[in-house]
Coordinates of C-alpha atoms and ligand atoms in Angstrom, one line a residue:
M1 CA 33.5 21.5 17.3
D2 CA 29.9 21.1 16.1
V3 CA 30.1 18.7 13.4
E4 CA 27.3 19.0 10.9
G5 CA 25.0 16.1 11.2
D6 CA 25.5 15.6 14.9
S7 CA 22.0 16.5 15.7
L8 CA 20.4 14.6 12.8
I9 CA 17.5 12.3 13.7
R10 CA 15.6 9.9 11.6
A11 CA 11.9 10.6 10.4
G12 CA 9.7 9.5 7.6
N13 CA 6.6 7.7 6.5
I14 CA 6.0 3.9 6.8
V15 CA 2.9 2.3 5.7
I16 CA 1.5 -1.0 7.1
I17 CA 0.4 -3.4 4.5
G18 CA -1.0 -7.0 4.5
R19 CA -4.0 -9.1 3.8
P20 CA -6.9 -8.6 6.2
N21 CA -6.8 -10.0 9.7
V22 CA -2.8 -10.3 10.1
G23 CA -2.9 -7.9 12.9
K24 CA -1.9 -4.5 11.2
S25 CA -4.3 -2.3 13.4
T26 CA -3.3 -4.1 16.4
L27 CA 0.4 -3.4 15.8
L28 CA -0.2 0.4 15.2
N29 CA -2.1 0.4 18.5
R30 CA 0.7 -1.2 20.4
L31 CA 3.4 1.0 19.1
L32 CA 1.3 4.2 19.8
G33 CA 0.4 2.8 23.2
Q34 CA -3.1 3.9 22.5
K35 CA -6.0 2.4 20.7
L36 CA -6.4 4.4 17.5
S37 CA -7.5 1.9 15.0
I38 CA -10.2 -0.5 15.6
T39 CA -9.6 -4.2 15.7
A40 CA -11.7 -7.3 15.4
D41 CA -11.5 -11.0 14.5
K42 CA -13.2 -10.2 11.0
P43 CA -11.6 -9.1 7.7
Q44 CA -12.3 -5.5 6.6
T45 CA -12.6 -4.1 10.1
T46 CA -10.2 -1.3 9.1
R47 CA -12.0 0.7 6.1
H48 CA -10.0 3.9 6.4
R49 CA -6.3 4.8 6.3
I50 CA -5.3 6.0 9.7
L51 CA -2.2 7.9 10.4
G52 CA -0.5 7.7 13.9
V53 CA 2.8 9.4 14.8
L54 CA 5.3 7.4 16.7
D55 CA 7.6 9.8 18.5
R56 CA 11.0 8.9 20.0
P57 CA 14.0 10.9 21.3
D58 CA 16.0 9.8 18.0
G59 CA 13.2 10.0 15.5
Q60 CA 9.6 10.1 14.3
I61 CA 7.7 7.5 12.3
A62 CA 4.3 8.6 10.7
L63 CA 2.7 5.2 10.6
L64 CA -0.1 4.7 8.2
D65 CA -2.5 1.8 9.0
T66 CA -4.4 0.6 6.0
P67 CA -7.5 -1.7 5.0
G68 CA -6.4 -5.3 4.1
I69 CA -5.8 -5.8 0.5
H70 CA -8.0 -8.1 -1.5
R71 CA -6.8 -9.8 -4.4
L72 CA -10.4 -10.2 -5.7
A73 CA -11.8 -6.8 -4.9
G74 CA -14.9 -7.5 -7.3
R75 CA -17.1 -4.8 -8.3
R76 CA -18.3 -3.4 -5.1
A77 CA -17.4 0.3 -4.9
L78 CA -16.6 -0.4 -1.1
N79 CA -14.2 -3.1 -1.8
Q80 CA -12.5 -1.3 -4.6
S81 CA -12.1 1.8 -2.4
L82 CA -10.5 -0.2 0.3
N83 CA -7.9 -1.5 -2.0
R84 CA -7.2 2.0 -3.3
A85 CA -7.0 3.2 0.3
A86 CA -4.4 0.5 1.2
L87 CA -2.2 0.9 -2.0
S88 CA -2.3 4.6 -2.5
G89 CA -0.1 5.5 0.6
L90 CA 2.8 3.3 -0.8
S91 CA 4.0 6.0 -3.3
E92 CA 4.8 8.3 -0.3
A93 CA 6.2 5.6 2.0
D94 CA 9.9 5.7 2.7
V95 CA 9.6 2.1 4.2
I96 CA 6.9 -0.5 3.7
W97 CA 6.0 -2.8 6.6
F98 CA 4.4 -6.0 5.0
V99 CA 2.7 -8.0 7.7
V100 CA 2.1 -11.8 7.3
I101 CA 1.1 -14.6 9.9
A102 CA 3.7 -16.8 11.3
G103 CA 3.8 -20.1 9.6
Q104 CA 1.3 -19.0 6.9
W105 CA 1.7 -17.7 3.3
D106 CA -1.0 -17.7 0.9
D107 CA -2.1 -16.4 -2.6
E108 CA -3.1 -12.9 -1.3
D109 CA 0.4 -12.6 0.2
D110 CA 1.8 -13.5 -3.1
F111 CA -0.5 -10.8 -4.6
I112 CA 0.7 -8.1 -2.3
L113 CA 4.4 -9.1 -2.6
E114 CA 3.9 -8.7 -6.6
T115 CA 2.7 -5.2 -5.8
L116 CA 5.6 -4.3 -3.6
R117 CA 8.1 -5.5 -6.1
R118 CA 7.1 -2.7 -8.5
E119 CA 7.5 -0.1 -5.7
K120 CA 11.3 -0.8 -5.3
K121 CA 11.3 0.5 -1.6
P122 CA 12.7 -1.0 1.4
V123 CA 10.4 -3.6 2.7
V124 CA 10.5 -5.0 6.2
L125 CA 8.6 -8.2 6.4
I126 CA 6.8 -8.5 9.8
V127 CA 5.9 -12.2 10.8
N128 CA 3.2 -11.5 13.5
K129 CA 1.3 -13.7 15.8
I130 CA 4.4 -15.7 16.9
D131 CA 2.7 -16.3 20.1
R132 CA 0.4 -18.7 18.4
L133 CA 3.0 -21.0 17.3
S134 CA 2.9 -24.1 19.1
D135 CA 6.5 -25.0 18.3
R136 CA 8.9 -22.3 17.9
R137 CA 11.5 -24.5 16.1
R138 CA 9.2 -24.4 13.0
L139 CA 9.9 -20.5 12.9
L140 CA 13.4 -20.9 11.6
P141 CA 12.8 -23.0 8.4
Y142 CA 9.7 -20.7 7.8
L143 CA 11.9 -17.7 7.9
D144 CA 14.5 -19.3 5.7
N145 CA 11.7 -19.9 3.0
L146 CA 10.8 -16.3 3.2
K147 CA 14.3 -15.0 2.8
N148 CA 14.2 -16.7 -0.8
L149 CA 11.1 -15.0 -1.9
Y150 CA 12.3 -11.5 -1.9
P151 CA 15.2 -9.2 -0.8
F152 CA 13.5 -8.0 2.2
T153 CA 15.3 -5.4 4.1
E154 CA 14.7 -7.1 7.4
I155 CA 12.4 -10.1 8.6
V156 CA 11.1 -9.3 12.0
P157 CA 9.1 -11.9 13.8
I158 CA 6.8 -10.2 16.4
S159 CA 3.7 -10.5 18.7
A160 CA 1.5 -7.4 18.2
L161 CA -1.0 -8.6 20.7
K162 CA 1.2 -9.8 23.6
G163 CA 4.1 -7.5 22.8
D164 CA 7.1 -9.1 21.6
N165 CA 10.1 -7.7 19.6
E166 CA 8.2 -4.6 18.5
K167 CA 11.1 -2.4 19.6
R168 CA 13.6 -4.1 17.6
L169 CA 11.1 -3.6 14.6
V170 CA 11.1 0.1 15.2
E171 CA 15.1 0.2 15.5
V172 CA 15.7 -1.5 12.4
S173 CA 13.1 0.6 10.5
L174 CA 14.4 3.9 11.8
C175 CA 17.8 3.5 10.1
H176 CA 16.1 3.2 6.8
L177 CA 14.3 6.5 7.1
P178 CA 15.7 9.9 5.9
S179 CA 17.9 11.9 8.0
V180 CA 16.5 15.3 9.1
Q181 CA 17.2 18.2 11.3
E182 CA 14.0 18.6 13.0
K183 CA 10.8 16.4 13.6
P184 CA 8.2 16.8 11.1
Y185 CA 5.4 16.5 13.7
D186 CA 5.0 18.1 17.1
P187 CA 5.8 15.4 19.7
E188 CA 2.5 15.7 21.0
Y189 CA 0.7 15.1 17.8
L190 CA -0.8 11.5 17.7
T191 CA -3.2 11.4 14.8
D192 CA -4.6 13.1 11.6
R193 CA -8.1 11.9 12.6
N194 CA -10.3 14.0 14.8
L195 CA -12.4 12.7 17.7
R196 CA -15.6 12.5 15.7
F197 CA -14.0 10.1 13.3
I198 CA -12.5 8.0 15.9
T199 CA -15.8 8.0 17.9
A200 CA -17.7 6.7 14.7
E201 CA -15.0 3.9 14.4
F202 CA -15.3 2.8 18.1
I203 CA -19.0 2.3 17.5
R204 CA -18.4 0.3 14.5
E205 CA -15.9 -1.8 16.4
K206 CA -18.7 -2.9 18.9
I207 CA -20.9 -3.6 15.9
M208 CA -18.2 -5.7 14.2
R209 CA -17.8 -7.6 17.5
S210 CA -21.3 -8.2 18.4
L211 CA -22.7 -9.3 15.2
G212 CA -22.4 -12.6 13.1
E213 CA -20.8 -13.0 9.8
E214 CA -23.1 -11.2 7.3
V215 CA -24.3 -7.8 8.7
P216 CA -21.2 -6.0 10.0
Y217 CA -20.0 -5.3 6.3
A218 CA -23.3 -3.8 5.4
T219 CA -23.0 -1.2 8.3
A220 CA -21.5 2.3 8.4
V221 CA -21.8 4.8 11.3
T222 CA -22.1 8.7 11.1
I223 CA -21.9 11.1 14.0
D224 CA -24.9 13.5 14.1
N225 CA -24.1 15.4 17.2
F226 CA -20.8 15.7 19.2
E227 CA -21.1 18.1 22.1
E228 CA -18.6 18.4 25.0
Q229 CA -19.8 20.1 28.0
S230 CA -18.1 20.1 31.6
G231 CA -17.3 16.6 32.1
L232 CA -20.0 15.1 29.8
T233 CA -19.9 14.5 26.1
R234 CA -23.2 14.1 24.3
I235 CA -23.1 12.0 21.2
A236 CA -25.8 11.0 18.7
A237 CA -24.8 8.5 16.0
T238 CA -26.6 6.6 13.1
I239 CA -25.9 3.2 12.2
W240 CA -26.6 2.7 8.4
V241 CA -27.5 -0.8 7.0
E242 CA -28.6 -1.9 3.8
R243 CA -31.8 -3.6 4.4
K244 CA -34.7 -3.8 6.6
G245 CA -33.7 -7.3 7.9
Q246 CA -30.4 -6.0 8.8
K247 CA -31.9 -3.2 10.9
A248 CA -34.0 -5.7 12.8
I249 CA -30.7 -7.7 13.5
V250 CA -28.7 -4.7 14.8
I251 CA -31.6 -3.7 17.1
G252 CA -32.0 -7.4 18.2
Q253 CA -35.1 -8.7 20.4
K254 CA -36.6 -5.9 22.3
G255 CA -33.7 -3.9 21.5
E256 CA -31.3 -5.9 23.6
R257 CA -28.4 -5.9 21.0
L258 CA -28.6 -2.3 20.2
K259 CA -28.3 -1.5 23.9
A260 CA -25.5 -4.0 24.3
I261 CA -23.5 -2.2 21.3
G262 CA -24.4 1.1 22.9
S263 CA -23.2 0.3 26.5
R264 CA -19.9 -1.1 25.3
A265 CA -19.3 1.7 22.8
R266 CA -20.2 4.3 25.7
H267 CA -17.6 2.4 27.8
S268 CA -14.6 2.8 25.5
L269 CA -15.7 6.2 24.5
E270 CA -15.5 7.2 28.2
N271 CA -11.9 5.9 28.2
L272 CA -10.9 7.6 25.0
L273 CA -12.5 11.0 26.0
G274 CA -11.9 11.1 29.6
T275 CA -15.5 12.5 30.3
Q276 CA -18.9 10.8 31.0
V277 CA -20.5 9.9 27.7
F278 CA -24.3 10.0 26.9
L279 CA -24.6 8.2 23.6
E280 CA -27.7 8.0 21.6
L281 CA -27.9 5.4 18.5
W282 CA -30.1 5.3 15.6
V283 CA -30.5 2.5 13.1
K284 CA -31.5 3.5 9.6
V285 CA -31.7 1.8 6.3
R286 CA -29.9 3.2 3.2
P287 CA -30.1 0.5 0.2
G288 CA -27.0 0.1 -1.7
W289 CA -24.7 2.5 0.4
Q290 CA -21.7 0.4 -0.4
N291 CA -22.0 1.4 -4.0
D292 CA -22.9 5.1 -3.4
A293 CA -19.8 7.0 -4.0
R294 CA -21.1 10.2 -2.4
F295 CA -22.0 8.4 0.8
L296 CA -18.7 6.8 0.8
Q297 CA -17.1 10.2 0.6
K298 CA -19.2 11.4 3.5
L299 CA -17.6 8.6 5.5
E300 CA -14.2 10.0 4.5
M301 CA -13.0 6.9 2.8
E302 CA -11.6 8.7 -0.3
E303 CA -9.6 11.3 1.6
P304 CA -6.0 11.7 0.8
R305 CA -3.5 11.1 3.8
W306 CA 0.0 11.9 5.0
P307 CA -1.1 15.3 5.8
K308 CA 2.0 17.5 6.7
N309 CA 1.4 19.9 9.6
Ligands
GDP1 N1 -2.6 -14.4 18.9 C1 -2.4 -13.2 18.3 N2 -3.5 -12.5 17.7 C2 -3.3 -11.3 17.2 C3 -1.9 -10.7 17.1 N3 -2.1 -9.5 16.4 C4 -3.5 -9.5 16.2 N4 -4.0 -10.4 16.5 C5 -5.6 -10.7 16.4 O1 -5.8 -10.7 15.2 C6 -7.2 -10.3 14.9 C7 -7.1 -9.2 13.7 O2 -6.4 -8.2 14.1 P1 -6.3 -6.7 13.4 O3 -5.3 -5.8 14.0 O4 -7.8 -6.1 13.4 O5 -6.1 -7.1 12.0 P2 -5.8 -6.2 10.6 O6 -7.1 -6.6 9.9 O7 -4.6 -6.7 9.9 O8 -5.9 -4.7 11.0 C8 -7.6 -9.5 16.1 O9 -8.5 -10.5 16.8 C9 -6.3 -9.4 16.9 O10 -6.6 -9.5 18.3 C10 -1.0 -11.5 17.8 O11 0.3 -11.0 17.7 N5 -1.1 -12.7 18.2
MG2 MG1 -7.1 -3.3 10.6

């Protein structure tokens, strides 16, 4: 007898939230087994919301990586747009993944928790970077403290970078997703973002990683040309900065820094695309782009997410 419900699977939306630098994008990439979201040892690396679909025999999770949330977003249009991007996914989430760093809890975490309280949705607290703890015995009292803060659905310690316990995270989260008859996405479907977008992001990652503290936040990347011909992809991109001095920094002495950024970017793009890549980079000054709503739109910062296919 075919009992109704026998073939049900779990599927739904999970939004990954947390302050900058806790490892949200690293976690998304690890779970998808592919680099989709750029990472760096700097806050504000992730500027856009990125959807990745995790497909399993018994379910499907649409995972939304978000920019880190800032308590003091300030007046800059860019910062406000980052907070909006991070928070607007919450309303359609079935489960929220709230990521913190093992052994740490600060004001920004409190601020996020207050926001989550209002959502009244299952919150799985992810305690990341457990590989960095010098003494694992300290983890237990820390986890006990967290339990008193909020009725988290689960608390799961993981290492997104080294890979530890992330399978359990998926298991415990699946059972809080709606039961459905069919997978919402084709099993081959990986992301809502197109190659041009991911290409611009990969270039921005190399800039983030190559420059010091100040300039990376003042840069944006647009793709001017993207052409695939047998075994070769020709890409032309512009790196936008806010001031002349920043342009000089990005280019470096005798163009050395720009060359290094270009060759690192080309290398990871060749991995991503599976073709040879010919990459041309230009650096241009656009004063005040972080406050220019139309330019931000061009960078796709305001686009609504959770697309249904
Ligand atoms: N040691 C350690 N580092 C991690 C772990 N997860 C992420 N990181 C590092 O933390 C930094 C920020 O990671 P990222 O994913 O960009 O953080 P996000 O801003 O929350 O998206 C990067 O340098 C990562 O390599 C982890 O589990 N262990
Ligand atoms: Mg990120």
